[in-house]
Coordinates of C-alpha atoms and ligand atoms in Angstrom, one line a residue:
X1 CA -16.2 4.7 20.9
X2 CA -19.2 6.8 20.8
X3 CA -17.3 9.5 18.7
X4 CA -19.1 7.8 15.7
X5 CA -21.1 9.6 13.0
X6 CA -23.7 7.3 13.6
X7 CA -24.3 7.7 17.2
X8 CA -23.9 11.2 17.0
X9 CA -26.7 11.3 14.1
X10 CA -28.8 9.3 16.8
X11 CA -27.6 11.9 19.9
X12 CA -26.3 8.7 21.6
X13 CA -23.7 9.7 24.2
X14 CA -23.7 7.0 26.3
X15 CA -23.3 3.2 26.9
X16 CA -26.4 3.3 28.7
X17 CA -28.1 5.6 25.9
X18 CA -27.1 3.4 23.4
X19 CA -28.8 0.5 24.8
X20 CA -31.9 2.5 25.0
X21 CA -32.4 3.6 22.2
X22 CA -30.9 0.1 20.9
X23 CA -34.3 -0.7 22.5
X24 CA -36.5 2.1 21.3
X25 CA -36.0 1.0 17.2
X26 CA -35.9 -2.7 17.8
X27 CA -32.5 -3.1 16.5
X28 CA -30.4 -5.6 18.2
X29 CA -27.6 -3.9 20.0
X30 CA -24.9 -5.7 18.5
X31 CA -26.3 -4.9 14.8
X32 CA -26.3 -1.5 16.0
X33 CA -22.5 -1.4 17.1
X34 CA -21.9 -3.1 13.9
X35 CA -23.0 -0.1 11.5
X36 CA -21.2 2.5 13.7
X37 CA -18.0 0.5 14.1
X38 CA -17.5 -0.6 10.2
X39 CA -19.4 2.1 8.9
X40 CA -22.1 0.7 7.1
X41 CA -25.4 2.2 6.1
X42 CA -28.4 0.7 7.9
X43 CA -30.1 -2.2 6.1
X44 CA -33.6 -0.5 4.2
X45 CA -35.7 -1.7 7.7
X46 CA -33.5 -0.7 10.1
X47 CA -32.9 3.1 8.0
X48 CA -36.5 3.4 8.1
X49 CA -36.9 3.2 11.8
X50 CA -33.7 5.4 12.8
X51 CA -35.8 8.3 10.2
X52 CA -39.1 7.6 11.3
X53 CA -37.2 8.2 15.5
X54 CA -35.5 11.4 14.1
X55 CA -38.2 12.4 12.2
X56 CA -35.9 12.7 9.1
X57 CA -36.5 11.3 5.4
X58 CA -33.7 9.3 3.8
X59 CA -31.7 11.4 2.2
X60 CA -31.0 13.6 5.4
X61 CA -29.7 10.2 7.0
X62 CA -27.5 9.7 4.2
X63 CA -26.1 13.0 4.6
X64 CA -25.7 12.9 8.1
X65 CA -24.0 9.1 7.7
X66 CA -21.8 10.5 5.3
X67 CA -23.2 8.2 2.3
X68 CA -23.2 9.6 -0.5
X69 CA -24.0 7.6 -3.3
X70 CA -24.1 8.8 -7.0
X71 CA -28.2 9.9 -7.0
X72 CA -27.6 11.8 -3.9
X73 CA -24.1 13.5 -5.1
X74 CA -26.2 14.6 -7.9
X75 CA -28.1 16.8 -6.3
X76 CA -25.6 18.3 -4.1
X77 CA -23.8 19.3 -6.9
X78 CA -26.5 21.0 -8.5
X79 CA -26.5 22.9 -5.6
X80 CA -23.2 23.5 -4.7
X81 CA -23.7 27.3 -4.8
X82 CA -26.4 27.0 -1.2
X83 CA -24.1 24.4 -0.1
X84 CA -20.8 26.4 -0.5
X85 CA -22.8 29.0 1.3
X86 CA -23.7 27.0 4.1
X87 CA -20.3 25.9 4.7
X88 CA -19.0 29.6 4.9
X89 CA -21.1 30.3 7.6
X90 CA -19.7 27.5 9.9
X91 CA -17.4 29.2 13.0
X92 CA -13.7 28.1 11.3
X93 CA -11.9 25.1 13.1
X94 CA -9.5 26.0 16.1
X95 CA -6.1 25.5 14.0
X96 CA -4.5 22.3 15.6
X97 CA -1.2 23.6 17.3
X98 CA 1.7 22.4 14.8
X99 CA 3.7 19.4 16.0
X100 CA 7.9 19.7 15.2
X101 CA 9.8 17.2 13.5
X102 CA 13.2 16.9 14.0
X103 CA 16.2 15.9 11.4
X104 CA 18.2 13.0 13.0
X105 CA 20.7 12.3 10.6
X106 CA 21.7 12.8 6.7
X107 CA 23.2 10.2 4.0
X108 CA 24.9 10.8 1.0
X109 CA 21.2 10.8 -0.5
X110 CA 18.5 10.9 2.5
X111 CA 17.5 13.0 5.2
X112 CA 15.4 11.1 7.9
X113 CA 13.3 12.9 10.6
X114 CA 12.0 12.2 13.6
X115 CA 8.2 13.2 14.0
X116 CA 4.8 12.8 12.4
X117 CA 4.7 12.7 9.0
X118 CA 1.5 14.5 8.3
X119 CA 3.2 17.6 9.9
X120 CA 6.5 17.1 7.8
X121 CA 4.4 16.8 4.2
X122 CA 2.8 20.2 5.3
X123 CA 6.1 21.9 5.6
X124 CA 7.0 20.0 1.9
X125 CA 6.7 21.8 -1.6
X126 CA 3.7 20.7 -3.7
X127 CA 5.0 19.1 -6.8
X128 CA 8.3 17.9 -5.3
X129 CA 9.0 14.6 -4.9
X130 CA 9.1 11.8 -7.9
X131 CA 8.0 9.1 -5.6
X132 CA 5.9 7.8 -2.8
X133 CA 5.8 4.0 -1.6
X134 CA 3.3 4.2 2.0
X135 CA 3.4 1.4 4.2
X136 CA 0.8 3.1 6.9
X137 CA 0.2 0.9 10.2
X138 CA -2.9 -1.7 9.7
X139 CA -5.4 -0.3 12.7
X140 CA -4.5 -4.0 13.5
X141 CA -3.7 -3.5 17.3
X142 CA -0.1 -3.8 17.1
X143 CA 2.4 -3.0 19.6
X144 CA 4.7 -0.1 18.0
X145 CA 7.9 1.1 19.6
X146 CA 6.8 4.3 19.1
X147 CA 3.6 3.6 21.4
X148 CA 1.8 4.5 18.5
X149 CA -2.1 4.0 18.7
X150 CA -3.0 1.1 16.4
X151 CA -6.5 0.2 17.2
X152 CA -8.8 3.0 16.8
X153 CA -12.3 3.4 15.0
X154 CA -12.6 2.8 11.7
X155 CA -14.1 6.4 11.1
X156 CA -11.0 7.6 12.6
X157 CA -8.7 5.2 10.6
X158 CA -10.1 6.0 7.5
X159 CA -10.0 10.0 8.1
X160 CA -6.4 9.8 9.1
X161 CA -5.8 7.8 6.1
X162 CA -7.5 10.4 3.9
X163 CA -5.4 13.3 5.4
X164 CA -2.2 11.6 4.8
X165 CA -3.2 10.4 1.3
X166 CA -4.1 14.2 0.1
X167 CA -0.9 15.6 1.6
X168 CA 0.9 13.0 -0.4
X169 CA -1.0 13.5 -3.4
X170 CA -0.2 17.3 -2.8
X171 CA 3.3 17.0 -2.6
X172 CA 3.5 14.0 -5.9
X173 CA 5.0 15.7 -9.0
X174 CA 3.4 15.5 -12.1
X175 CA 3.9 11.8 -13.5
X176 CA 5.3 10.5 -10.2
X177 CA 4.4 7.4 -9.1
X178 CA 3.0 7.0 -5.4
X179 CA 2.7 3.0 -4.0
X180 CA 0.1 1.8 -1.0
X181 CA 0.7 -1.5 0.9
X182 CA -1.7 -2.4 3.0
X183 CA -4.5 -5.3 3.9
X184 CA -7.0 -5.4 0.8
X185 CA -10.0 -4.0 2.9
X186 CA -8.1 -0.6 3.8
X187 CA -7.2 -0.5 -0.3
X188 CA -10.7 -0.7 -1.3
X189 CA -11.0 3.0 1.1
X190 CA -7.8 4.0 -0.3
X191 CA -8.3 3.5 -3.9
X192 CA -11.8 5.2 -3.4
X193 CA -9.9 8.4 -2.0
X194 CA -6.8 8.6 -4.7
X195 CA -8.9 7.5 -7.7
X196 CA -10.6 11.0 -7.4
X197 CA -6.7 12.7 -7.9
X198 CA -4.3 10.3 -9.2
X199 CA -4.8 7.7 -12.1
X200 CA -5.3 4.2 -11.4
X201 CA -2.2 1.6 -12.7
X202 CA -2.2 -1.6 -11.0
X203 CA -3.5 -3.4 -7.8
X204 CA -0.8 -5.5 -7.3
X205 CA -1.1 -8.5 -5.2
X206 CA 1.4 -9.8 -3.8
X207 CA 1.8 -13.2 -2.6
X208 CA 3.0 -13.2 1.1
X209 CA 0.7 -15.6 4.0
X210 CA 0.4 -13.4 6.9
X211 CA -2.1 -14.7 9.2
X212 CA -3.5 -18.6 9.8
X213 CA -6.6 -19.5 8.4
X214 CA -9.6 -18.2 9.5
X215 CA -13.1 -20.0 10.1
X216 CA -15.4 -19.0 7.3
X217 CA -13.1 -17.1 5.4
X218 CA -10.9 -17.6 2.3
X219 CA -7.1 -17.8 3.5
X220 CA -6.0 -14.5 3.4
X221 CA -2.4 -14.9 1.3
X222 CA -1.6 -11.4 -0.6
X223 CA -1.1 -7.8 0.1
X224 CA -2.8 -5.1 -2.0
X225 CA 0.6 -2.5 -3.3
X226 CA -1.7 -0.1 -5.2
X227 CA 0.4 1.7 -8.2
X228 CA -1.0 5.1 -8.7
X229 CA 0.4 7.9 -10.9
X230 CA 0.1 11.7 -11.1
X231 CA -1.6 12.6 -15.0
X232 CA -1.9 10.5 -17.4
X233 CA 1.8 9.6 -18.1
X234 CA 4.4 8.5 -16.1
X235 CA 7.8 9.8 -15.8
X236 CA 9.3 6.6 -15.4
X237 CA 8.7 3.0 -16.1
X238 CA 11.3 0.8 -16.3
X239 CA 10.2 -2.9 -16.3
X240 CA 12.6 -5.5 -15.3
X241 CA 12.3 -8.9 -16.7
X242 CA 12.3 -12.1 -14.4
X243 CA 13.6 -15.5 -14.7
X244 CA 11.5 -18.3 -15.7
X245 CA 9.4 -20.5 -13.1
X246 CA 11.7 -23.4 -12.2
X247 CA 11.3 -26.5 -10.2
X248 CA 13.1 -25.8 -7.2
X249 CA 15.0 -29.4 -6.9
X250 CA 16.0 -30.7 -10.7
X251 CA 15.7 -26.9 -12.0
X252 CA 13.1 -28.0 -14.9
X253 CA 9.8 -26.7 -16.1
X254 CA 7.5 -25.9 -14.3
X255 CA 4.8 -25.6 -16.9
X256 CA 4.8 -27.1 -20.5
X257 CA 6.2 -24.9 -23.0
X258 CA 5.5 -27.0 -25.8
X259 CA 6.6 -25.5 -28.9
X260 CA 7.0 -21.7 -27.8
X261 CA 10.2 -22.7 -25.7
X262 CA 12.2 -20.6 -28.7
X263 CA 9.8 -17.7 -28.6
X264 CA 10.4 -16.9 -24.8
X265 CA 12.0 -13.8 -24.5
X266 CA 16.1 -14.5 -23.6
X267 CA 15.8 -11.5 -21.0
X268 CA 13.1 -13.0 -19.0
X269 CA 9.2 -13.4 -18.3
X270 CA 7.1 -10.0 -17.9
X271 CA 6.3 -9.0 -15.1
X272 CA 3.2 -9.2 -14.0
X273 CA 0.5 -7.5 -11.3
X274 CA 0.8 -10.7 -9.0
X275 CA 4.4 -11.0 -7.5
X276 CA 4.9 -14.4 -5.6
X277 CA 8.7 -14.1 -5.3
X278 CA 8.8 -11.5 -2.6
X279 CA 10.2 -12.7 0.7
X280 CA 8.3 -12.3 4.0
X281 CA 11.2 -10.9 5.8
X282 CA 12.0 -14.1 8.6
X283 CA 16.1 -14.8 8.7
X284 CA 17.6 -13.2 10.9
X285 CA 20.4 -12.0 9.0
X286 CA 18.1 -9.7 6.8
X287 CA 15.7 -9.0 9.5
X288 CA 16.6 -5.4 11.4
X289 CA 13.9 -5.1 13.9
X290 CA 10.5 -6.3 14.8
X291 CA 7.8 -8.1 12.8
X292 CA 6.9 -5.0 10.2
X293 CA 10.1 -4.4 7.9
X294 CA 9.2 -5.5 3.9
X295 CA 11.5 -7.2 1.8
X296 CA 14.4 -5.1 0.4
X297 CA 13.4 -7.2 -2.5
X298 CA 10.3 -5.3 -2.9
X299 CA 11.5 -1.6 -2.2
X300 CA 14.2 -2.6 -5.0
X301 CA 11.7 -3.5 -8.1
X302 CA 9.3 -0.7 -6.9
X303 CA 11.9 1.8 -6.8
X304 CA 13.6 0.6 -10.3
X305 CA 10.3 0.5 -11.7
X306 CA 9.0 3.9 -11.2
X307 CA 12.0 6.2 -10.7
X308 CA 15.2 7.1 -12.0
X309 CA 19.1 8.0 -10.4
X310 CA 18.9 11.7 -8.9
X311 CA 15.0 11.2 -8.5
X312 CA 13.2 11.9 -5.0
X313 CA 11.9 8.9 -2.8
X314 CA 9.3 10.1 -0.3
X315 CA 7.9 7.3 2.4
X316 CA 5.9 8.8 5.2
X317 CA 6.1 5.6 7.6
X318 CA 9.7 4.7 8.0
X319 CA 9.4 1.1 10.3
X320 CA 13.1 0.0 9.8
X321 CA 14.0 2.3 6.8
X322 CA 13.5 -0.6 4.3
X323 CA 12.9 2.4 1.6
X324 CA 15.6 4.4 2.5
X325 CA 18.5 1.9 2.7
X326 CA 17.1 0.7 -1.2
X327 CA 16.8 4.7 -2.0
X328 CA 20.3 5.5 -1.0
X329 CA 21.8 1.9 -2.6
X330 CA 20.0 2.8 -6.0
X331 CA 21.3 6.2 -5.8
X332 CA 17.9 7.9 -5.5
X333 CA 17.1 11.5 -2.9
X334 CA 15.2 10.3 0.0
X335 CA 13.1 11.8 2.3
X336 CA 12.4 9.8 5.6
X337 CA 10.6 10.1 8.6
X338 CA 9.0 7.7 11.4
X339 CA 7.5 8.6 14.5
X340 CA 8.6 5.8 16.9
X341 CA 12.6 5.5 17.8
X342 CA 14.9 6.1 14.5
X343 CA 18.2 4.5 16.3
X344 CA 17.6 1.4 14.4
X345 CA 17.3 3.0 10.6
X346 CA 20.7 4.8 11.4
X347 CA 22.4 1.4 12.5
X348 CA 21.0 -0.1 9.6
X349 CA 22.7 2.5 7.4
X350 CA 25.8 1.9 9.0
X351 CA 25.3 -1.4 8.2
X352 CA 24.5 -1.1 4.6
X353 CA 27.4 -3.1 2.9
X354 CA 25.7 -6.3 2.9
X355 CA 22.2 -4.8 1.7
X356 CA 24.2 -3.2 -1.4
X357 CA 25.4 -6.6 -1.8
X358 CA 22.0 -8.3 -1.9
X359 CA 20.7 -5.9 -4.3
X360 CA 23.3 -6.0 -6.5
X361 CA 22.7 -9.5 -6.5
X362 CA 18.9 -9.1 -7.2
X363 CA 20.0 -6.9 -9.6
X364 CA 22.0 -9.6 -11.8
X365 CA 19.4 -11.7 -11.4
X366 CA 17.2 -9.9 -13.3
X367 CA 16.3 -9.4 -17.2
X368 CA 17.6 -13.0 -17.4
X369 CA 15.3 -16.0 -18.7
X370 CA 17.8 -18.1 -16.4
X371 CA 20.8 -17.3 -14.1
X372 CA 24.1 -18.6 -14.6
X373 CA 23.8 -21.0 -11.8
X374 CA 20.2 -22.4 -12.6
X375 CA 21.8 -22.4 -16.3
X376 CA 24.4 -25.1 -15.5
X377 CA 21.9 -26.9 -13.0
X378 CA 19.6 -27.2 -15.6
X379 CA 22.7 -28.6 -18.3
X380 CA 23.8 -30.7 -15.8
X381 CA 20.1 -32.3 -15.7
X382 CA 19.5 -32.4 -19.4
X383 CA 17.1 -29.4 -19.3
X384 CA 17.1 -27.3 -22.2
X385 CA 18.5 -23.6 -22.4
X386 CA 18.0 -20.8 -24.9
X387 CA 21.0 -21.9 -26.3
X388 CA 20.7 -25.7 -26.7
X389 CA 17.3 -24.6 -28.4
X390 CA 19.1 -22.7 -30.8
X391 CA 21.6 -25.2 -31.2
X392 CA 18.9 -27.7 -32.3
X393 CA 16.9 -25.3 -34.9
X394 CA 19.9 -24.5 -36.7
X395 CA 20.6 -28.6 -37.1
X396 CA 17.0 -28.7 -38.5
X397 CA 17.4 -25.9 -40.7
X398 CA 20.7 -27.1 -41.8
X399 CA 18.6 -30.7 -42.2
X400 CA 16.6 -29.0 -44.5
X401 CA 19.0 -27.5 -46.8
Ligands
SAM501 C1 4.2 -0.7 9.0 S1 5.9 0.3 9.6 C2 6.5 0.2 8.3 C3 7.7 -0.7 8.0 C4 8.5 -0.5 7.1 N1 8.3 -0.1 5.2 C5 9.9 -1.4 6.9 O1 10.3 -1.7 5.8 O2 10.5 -1.1 7.8 C6 4.8 1.8 9.8 C7 5.4 2.4 10.7 O3 4.9 4.0 10.6 C8 5.0 4.5 12.2 N2 4.0 6.2 11.9 C9 3.1 5.3 12.6 N3 1.9 6.8 12.1 C10 3.2 7.4 12.0 C11 2.7 8.9 11.6 N4 2.0 9.6 12.0 N5 4.3 9.4 11.1 C12 5.3 8.6 11.0 N6 5.4 7.5 11.2 C13 4.4 6.8 11.3 C14 5.1 3.5 13.2 O4 5.5 3.8 14.0 C15 5.9 2.3 12.0 O5 7.3 2.0 12.4

């Protein structure tokens, strides 16, 4: 807990020292802990107290805390030569022992490894994968079968996040796409890193309620799906259209399309950056393991959108293997890795057929305004369809003649 930039800056090494320093600085202990644990730069008054205590100025405090605004960044850039030489003089860090990764099984299209994703990526060539999808742990103190520690300090989580992100950036091909699934809070940091190397395309809000409402907060109801590409032009962008949203009971319209019905594209509605049709995986038939499994529908959409058959997909955080199953079915080569047990993923491949059917069904229900089933229900309930609108128009025109 005390391995933290602010504590280091204030030379705090124990809980007792922390209490003492808080007393000397006349900053409540809880506020000091808040700054440290949440990586928040202290308020002006508190920053001044710290500077006085340390005998430094604000600029040095900013540097010590790694809180670099544009003003300071400009100064650093202007002194790049001197700073570079200072860094050169530092002792080289001892290289950490490389963790091994093991190939556990292969399929027609994929290779599944067990181990640490960063170690695997370090063995992969630069510019070698077409699409990356990453759904990392969220540092929420969840229990993982791997025993993975999901509650580290924010600083540690963010450092680790930057490390795997940079490896992903390196192995992504020019024109390749990278998607990251996370809580909006972590996505704000992830974007700060990715914006430096990749081209931002979208922050897709995927409407899934994942917690109970929290007092004094808005009800969190979306995950952020970040979508970036390497370079300015995507290699693949296969946009598919969605059916019109209709009433679940009577299959009638939810919105009033007035005189615009005949202008609606018969292939369906444009995909937007708000996805509210992705189900949480709850049904036991569709759920293959613990609580972190994502919907195949989500992965089918991402992989179909941003890659083509024969492309290579990489997902550094295997979980139950949703990305790998979807890639296999969609005929993409894939590379998978999971630090925890991989038996459930293997089992999922042995049971791939119903998942193939599920994806086939999804695909037959896209790029149409109404599915055949819905069309029948609409006709039975007296609602319009593209065909009835076409007939009405023809009739009006013949009356005009
Ligand atoms: C949120 S889950 C991914 C769920 C997955 N998207 C799915 O649909 O099943 C994150 C997974 O990453 C694994 N993990 C954590 N750290 C890892 C690492 N360094 N390398 C590889 N896998 C890791 C965890 O064990 C966990 O299974």
